[in-house]
Coordinates of C-alpha atoms and ligand atoms in Angstrom, one line a residue:
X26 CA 25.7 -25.7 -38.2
X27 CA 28.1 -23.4 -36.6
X28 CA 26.8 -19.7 -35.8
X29 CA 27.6 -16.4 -34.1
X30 CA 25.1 -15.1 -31.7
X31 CA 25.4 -11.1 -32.3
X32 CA 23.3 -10.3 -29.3
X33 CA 21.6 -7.5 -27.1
X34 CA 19.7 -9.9 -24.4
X35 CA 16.9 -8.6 -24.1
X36 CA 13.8 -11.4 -23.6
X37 CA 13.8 -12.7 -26.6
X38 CA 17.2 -12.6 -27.9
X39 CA 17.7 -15.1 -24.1
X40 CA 15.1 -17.5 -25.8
X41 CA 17.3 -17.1 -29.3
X42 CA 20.1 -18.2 -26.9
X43 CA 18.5 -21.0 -25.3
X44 CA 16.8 -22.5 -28.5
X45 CA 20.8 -22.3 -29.9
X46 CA 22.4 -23.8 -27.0
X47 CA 19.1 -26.6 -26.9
X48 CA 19.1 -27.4 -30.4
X49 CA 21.3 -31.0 -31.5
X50 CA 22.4 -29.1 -35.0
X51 CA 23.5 -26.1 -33.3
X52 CA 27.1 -25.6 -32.4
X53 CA 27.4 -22.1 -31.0
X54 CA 31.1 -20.9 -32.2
X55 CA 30.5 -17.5 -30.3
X56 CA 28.7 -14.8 -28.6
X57 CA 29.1 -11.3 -28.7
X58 CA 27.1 -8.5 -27.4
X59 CA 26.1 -5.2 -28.5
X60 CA 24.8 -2.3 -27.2
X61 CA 20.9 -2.2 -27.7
X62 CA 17.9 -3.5 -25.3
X63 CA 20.2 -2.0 -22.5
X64 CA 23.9 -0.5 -22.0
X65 CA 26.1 -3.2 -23.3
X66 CA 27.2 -3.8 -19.3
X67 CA 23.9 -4.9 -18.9
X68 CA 23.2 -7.3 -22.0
X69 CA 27.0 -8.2 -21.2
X70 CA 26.4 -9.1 -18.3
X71 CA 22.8 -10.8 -19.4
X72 CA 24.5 -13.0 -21.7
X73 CA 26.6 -14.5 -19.3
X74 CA 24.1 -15.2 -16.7
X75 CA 22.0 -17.1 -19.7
X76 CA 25.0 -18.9 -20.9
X77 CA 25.9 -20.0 -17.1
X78 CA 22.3 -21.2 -17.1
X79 CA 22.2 -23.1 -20.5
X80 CA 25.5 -24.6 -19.4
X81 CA 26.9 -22.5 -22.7
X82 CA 30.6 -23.2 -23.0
X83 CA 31.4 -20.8 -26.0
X84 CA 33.8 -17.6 -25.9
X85 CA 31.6 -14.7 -25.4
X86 CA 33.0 -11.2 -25.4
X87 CA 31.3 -7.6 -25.6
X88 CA 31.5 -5.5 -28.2
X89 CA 30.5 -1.9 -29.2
X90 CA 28.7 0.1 -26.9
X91 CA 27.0 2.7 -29.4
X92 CA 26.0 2.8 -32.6
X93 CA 28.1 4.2 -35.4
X94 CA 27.7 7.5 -35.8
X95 CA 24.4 8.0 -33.1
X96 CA 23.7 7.8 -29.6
X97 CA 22.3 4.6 -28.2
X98 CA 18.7 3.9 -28.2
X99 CA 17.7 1.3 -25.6
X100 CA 14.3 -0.6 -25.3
X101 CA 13.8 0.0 -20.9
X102 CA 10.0 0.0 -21.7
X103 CA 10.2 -3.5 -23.9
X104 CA 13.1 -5.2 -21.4
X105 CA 13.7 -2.9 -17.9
X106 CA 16.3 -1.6 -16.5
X107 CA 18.3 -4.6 -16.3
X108 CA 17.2 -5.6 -19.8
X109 CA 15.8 -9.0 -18.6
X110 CA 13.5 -7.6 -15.8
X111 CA 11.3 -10.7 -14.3
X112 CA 13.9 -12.9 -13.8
X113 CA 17.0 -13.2 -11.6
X114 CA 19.9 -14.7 -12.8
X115 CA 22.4 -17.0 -12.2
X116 CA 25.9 -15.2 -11.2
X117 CA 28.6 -16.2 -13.9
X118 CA 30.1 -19.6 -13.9
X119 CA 32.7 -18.0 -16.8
X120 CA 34.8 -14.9 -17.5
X121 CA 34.3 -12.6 -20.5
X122 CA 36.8 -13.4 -23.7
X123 CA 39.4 -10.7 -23.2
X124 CA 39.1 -9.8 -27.1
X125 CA 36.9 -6.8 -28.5
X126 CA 33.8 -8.4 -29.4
X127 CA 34.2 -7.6 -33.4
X128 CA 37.9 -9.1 -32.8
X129 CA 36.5 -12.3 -31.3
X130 CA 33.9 -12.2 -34.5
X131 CA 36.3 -12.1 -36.9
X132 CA 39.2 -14.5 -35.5
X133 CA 36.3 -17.2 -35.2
X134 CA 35.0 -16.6 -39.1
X135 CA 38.5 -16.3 -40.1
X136 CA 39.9 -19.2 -38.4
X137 CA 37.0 -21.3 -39.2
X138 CA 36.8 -23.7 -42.6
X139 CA 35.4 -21.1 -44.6
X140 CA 31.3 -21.1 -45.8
X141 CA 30.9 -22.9 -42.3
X142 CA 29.9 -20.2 -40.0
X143 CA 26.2 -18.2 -39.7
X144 CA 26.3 -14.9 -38.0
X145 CA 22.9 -14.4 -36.8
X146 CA 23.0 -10.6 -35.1
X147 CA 19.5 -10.3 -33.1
X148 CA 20.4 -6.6 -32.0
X149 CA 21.6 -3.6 -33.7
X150 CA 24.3 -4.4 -36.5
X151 CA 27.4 -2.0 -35.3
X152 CA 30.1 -5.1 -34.3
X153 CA 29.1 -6.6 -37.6
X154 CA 29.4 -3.4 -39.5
X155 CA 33.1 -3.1 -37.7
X156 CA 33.9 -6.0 -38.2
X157 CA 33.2 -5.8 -42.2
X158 CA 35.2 -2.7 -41.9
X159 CA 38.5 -4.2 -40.4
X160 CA 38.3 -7.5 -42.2
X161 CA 36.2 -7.1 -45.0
X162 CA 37.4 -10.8 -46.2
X163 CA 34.6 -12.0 -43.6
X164 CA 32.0 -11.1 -46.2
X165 CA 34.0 -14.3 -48.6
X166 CA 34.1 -16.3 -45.7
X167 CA 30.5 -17.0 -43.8
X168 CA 27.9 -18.8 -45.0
X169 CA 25.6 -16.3 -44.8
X170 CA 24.3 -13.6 -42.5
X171 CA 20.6 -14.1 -40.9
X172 CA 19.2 -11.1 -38.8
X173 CA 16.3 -10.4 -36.9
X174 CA 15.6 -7.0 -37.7
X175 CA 13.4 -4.7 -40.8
X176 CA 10.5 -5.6 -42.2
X177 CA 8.6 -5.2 -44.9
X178 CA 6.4 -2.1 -45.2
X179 CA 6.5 -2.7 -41.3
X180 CA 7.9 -1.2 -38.7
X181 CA 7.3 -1.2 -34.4
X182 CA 9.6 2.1 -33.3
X183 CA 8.4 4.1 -36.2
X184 CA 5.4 3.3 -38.6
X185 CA 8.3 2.3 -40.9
X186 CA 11.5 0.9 -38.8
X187 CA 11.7 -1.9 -36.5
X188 CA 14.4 -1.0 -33.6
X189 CA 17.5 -2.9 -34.3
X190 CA 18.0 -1.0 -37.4
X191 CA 16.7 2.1 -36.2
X192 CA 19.2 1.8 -33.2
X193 CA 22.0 2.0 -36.2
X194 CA 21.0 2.5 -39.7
X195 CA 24.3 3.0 -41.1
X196 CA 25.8 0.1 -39.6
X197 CA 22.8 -2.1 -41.2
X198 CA 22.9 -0.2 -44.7
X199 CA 26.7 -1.1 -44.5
X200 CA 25.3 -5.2 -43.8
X201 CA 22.8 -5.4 -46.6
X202 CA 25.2 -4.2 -49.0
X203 CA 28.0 -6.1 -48.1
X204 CA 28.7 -8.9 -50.6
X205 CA 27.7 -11.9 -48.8
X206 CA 24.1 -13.8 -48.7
X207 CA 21.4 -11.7 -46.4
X208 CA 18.4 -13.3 -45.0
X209 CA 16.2 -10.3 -43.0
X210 CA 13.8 -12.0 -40.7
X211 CA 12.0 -9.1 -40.2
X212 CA 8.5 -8.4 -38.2
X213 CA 6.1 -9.6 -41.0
X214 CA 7.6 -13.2 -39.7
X215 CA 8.2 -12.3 -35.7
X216 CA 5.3 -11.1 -35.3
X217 CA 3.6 -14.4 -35.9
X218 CA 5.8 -15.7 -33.6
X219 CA 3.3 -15.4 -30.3
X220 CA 4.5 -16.4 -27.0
X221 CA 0.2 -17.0 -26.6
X222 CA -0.9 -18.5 -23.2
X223 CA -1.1 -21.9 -24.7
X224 CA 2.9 -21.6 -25.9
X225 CA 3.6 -20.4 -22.4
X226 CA 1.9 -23.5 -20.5
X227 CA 3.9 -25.8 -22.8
X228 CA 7.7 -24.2 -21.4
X229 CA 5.7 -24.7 -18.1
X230 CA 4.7 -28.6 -19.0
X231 CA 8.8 -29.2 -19.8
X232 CA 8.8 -29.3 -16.0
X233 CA 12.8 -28.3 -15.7
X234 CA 14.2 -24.9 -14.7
X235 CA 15.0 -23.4 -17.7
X236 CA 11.5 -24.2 -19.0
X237 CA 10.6 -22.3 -15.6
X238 CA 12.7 -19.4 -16.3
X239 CA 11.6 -19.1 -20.0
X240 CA 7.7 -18.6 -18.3
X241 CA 8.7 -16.0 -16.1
X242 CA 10.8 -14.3 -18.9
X243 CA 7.7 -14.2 -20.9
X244 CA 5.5 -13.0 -17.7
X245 CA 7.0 -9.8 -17.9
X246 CA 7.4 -9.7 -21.5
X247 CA 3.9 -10.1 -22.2
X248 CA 3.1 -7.3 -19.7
X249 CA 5.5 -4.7 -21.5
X250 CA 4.5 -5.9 -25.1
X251 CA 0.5 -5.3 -23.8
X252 CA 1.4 -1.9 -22.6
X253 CA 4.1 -0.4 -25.0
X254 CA 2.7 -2.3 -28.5
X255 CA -0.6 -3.5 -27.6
X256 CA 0.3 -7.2 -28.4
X257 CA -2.4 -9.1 -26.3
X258 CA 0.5 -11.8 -26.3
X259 CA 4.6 -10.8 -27.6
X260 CA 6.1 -11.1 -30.4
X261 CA 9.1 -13.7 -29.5
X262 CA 11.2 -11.9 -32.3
X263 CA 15.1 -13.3 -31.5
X264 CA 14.4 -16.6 -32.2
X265 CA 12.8 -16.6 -35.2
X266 CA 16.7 -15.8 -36.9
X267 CA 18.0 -18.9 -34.5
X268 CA 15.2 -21.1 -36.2
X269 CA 15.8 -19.9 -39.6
X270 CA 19.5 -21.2 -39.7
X271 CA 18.2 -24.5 -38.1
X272 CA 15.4 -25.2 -40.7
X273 CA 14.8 -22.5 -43.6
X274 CA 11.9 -24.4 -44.2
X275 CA 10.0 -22.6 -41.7
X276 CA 9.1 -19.4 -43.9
X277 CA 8.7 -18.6 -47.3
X278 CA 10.7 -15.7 -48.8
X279 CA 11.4 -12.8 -51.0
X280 CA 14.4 -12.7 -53.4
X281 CA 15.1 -8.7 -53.5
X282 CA 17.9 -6.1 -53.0
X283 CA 17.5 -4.9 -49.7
X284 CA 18.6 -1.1 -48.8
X285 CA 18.4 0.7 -45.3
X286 CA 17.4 4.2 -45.5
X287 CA 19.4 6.6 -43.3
X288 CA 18.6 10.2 -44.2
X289 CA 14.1 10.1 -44.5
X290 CA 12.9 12.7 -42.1
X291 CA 10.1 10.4 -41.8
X292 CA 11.9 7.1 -42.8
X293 CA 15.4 6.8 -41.2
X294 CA 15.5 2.7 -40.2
X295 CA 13.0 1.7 -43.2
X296 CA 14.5 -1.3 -44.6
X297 CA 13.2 -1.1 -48.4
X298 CA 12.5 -4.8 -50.1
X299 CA 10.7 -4.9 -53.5
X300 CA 7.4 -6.2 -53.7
X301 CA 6.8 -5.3 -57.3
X302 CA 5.4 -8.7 -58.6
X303 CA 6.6 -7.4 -62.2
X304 CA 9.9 -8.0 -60.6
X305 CA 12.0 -10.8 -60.2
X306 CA 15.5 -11.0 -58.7
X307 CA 18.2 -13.8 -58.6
X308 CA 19.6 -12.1 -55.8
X309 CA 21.6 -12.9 -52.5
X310 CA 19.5 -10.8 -50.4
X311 CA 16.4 -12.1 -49.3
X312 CA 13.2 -11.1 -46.6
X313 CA 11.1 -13.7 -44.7
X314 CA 7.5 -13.1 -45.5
X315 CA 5.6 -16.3 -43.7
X316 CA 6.2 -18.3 -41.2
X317 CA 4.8 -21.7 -40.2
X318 CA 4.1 -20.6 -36.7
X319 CA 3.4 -23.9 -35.2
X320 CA 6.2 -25.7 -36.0
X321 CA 8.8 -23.1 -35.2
X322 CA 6.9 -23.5 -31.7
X323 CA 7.1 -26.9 -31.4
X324 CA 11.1 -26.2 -32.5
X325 CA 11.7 -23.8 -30.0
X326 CA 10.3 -25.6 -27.0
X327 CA 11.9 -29.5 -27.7
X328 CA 15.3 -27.8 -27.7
X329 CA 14.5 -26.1 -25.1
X330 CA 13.2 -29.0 -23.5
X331 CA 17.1 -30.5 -24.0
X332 CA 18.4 -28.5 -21.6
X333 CA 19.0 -29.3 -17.9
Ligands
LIG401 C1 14.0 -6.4 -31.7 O1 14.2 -5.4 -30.9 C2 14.6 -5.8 -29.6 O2 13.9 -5.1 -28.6 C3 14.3 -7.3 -29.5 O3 15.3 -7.9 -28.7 C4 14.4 -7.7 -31.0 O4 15.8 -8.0 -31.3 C5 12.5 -6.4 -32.2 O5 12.2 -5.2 -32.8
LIG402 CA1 17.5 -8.4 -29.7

């Protein structure tokens, strides 16, 4: 399986990374960044201090630094100043691709054998929104699109809208409504995934730095998830998309049209999926309801446990 890694790291979108570049199925075609967590400088510069560490060989460029048509929210209070507070990183063992980030998106879907490449954005969806904008052929030539992002009936930055789409509603209303095949994993699946005390011991047990640096990611994370959201331990939510392109066993789903609201005074970021169980859509938009929590675990930590 080839994907693009649409990212803002972030904690959790560096575990996304790591469970991509651990996983034997997994070839990683590209990374771009977007502003999100932090400043894109920062989840730029993030991204390569992960890749250095998971020995992570593919072109990585950064991409838009603001939303659409809004300013850029960040997440300081989730992530820190540097967006991955809690752990020091390694300095950069590659350069930055010289290409836009949306550019480098779209050479690699258009250059690839078409209905081979998964774009799995884990932060807010402005390069893909631009990059459906200059070539909208893109949408014909993925496989699909998985984000983490929405929920449904759920949100964690307002009662109704998780952050990636609040960050940029109209860039995520442009995704869902593209023509190509949407799966949202949204919170009503991340926030099963736990990093719990018992999760964290077994990155410990791998016994190899990565496994190290994974614990002391989620040694701050834990602390900012108890303060901020009240989570005794985090939601791990980046990974969840990563896992869903390995095995889409993992959850169980809801066929439905999916639309972003932009405009609600009180709803702006909702993503709206319908639950009606009178109705029943063969549609190509779908939302991750449940996930089978231990064995995305057990997923997560043997590919991480690959890497050296
Ligand atoms: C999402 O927001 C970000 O803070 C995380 O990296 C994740 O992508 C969860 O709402
Ligand atoms: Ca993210």
């Amino acid at each position: 399986m080839n994907i693009i890694l649409d990212c803002d790291p972030g904690h959790d979108d560096a575990v996304a990374m790591l469970l991509a570049a651990g996983h034997p199925d997994i070839e990683i075609a590209a990374i771009t960044t977007v502003g999100g967590n932090q400043t894109l400088e920062k989840v730029t510069r993030n991204a390569l201090g992960i890749a250095t560490l998971a020995n992570i060989t593919a072109p990585i460029a950064a991409g838009c630094d603001r939303p659409l048509v809004r300013d850029l929210l960040t997440s300081a209070e989730i992530h820190g100043e540097s967006g991955l507070d809690g752990v020091t990183l390694p300095p950069p063992a590659m350069d930055l691709d010289p290409r836009h980030g949306v550019d480098l998106m779209i050479d690699t879907i258009m250059e690839s054998e078409p209905g081979t490449i998964t774009l799995v954005p884990t932060g807010p969806l402005t390069n893909v929104a631009m990059a459906l904008r200059k070539e909208p052929e893109i949408a014909s030539r993925v496989a699909g699109v998985t984000f983490m992002g929405g929920g449904v009936g759920v949100g964690n930055y307002s009662p109704v809208a998780e952050f990636n789409i609040l960050v940029d509603p109209e860039a995520a209303a442009a995704v869902v409504s593209a023509p190509w095949p949407v799966t949202m994993v949204g919170l009503d699946v991340t926030h099963e995934a736990q990093a719990t005390p018992d999760v964290i011991d077994r990155f410990r047990s791998l016994g190899t730095p990565v496994g190290q640096f994974v614990v002391d990611l989620m040694a701050f994370f834990t602390e900012s998830n108890e303060s901020e959201q009240a989570f005794a331990s985090p939601p791990v939510h980046d990974p969840v998309a990563v896992a869903q392109v390995i095995d889409p066993s993992l959850m169980s789903y809801l066929a439905s049209p999916i639309v972003v609201e932009t405009s609600g005074a009180h709803t702006t970021g909702m993503t709206i999926v319908d639950r009606r169980p009178w109705m029943s859509y063969d549609s190509r938009s779908r939302a991750a309801l449940t996930l089978d929590v231990e064995r995305f675990w057990d997923l997560v930590i043997s590919s991480i446990g690959r890497l050296r």
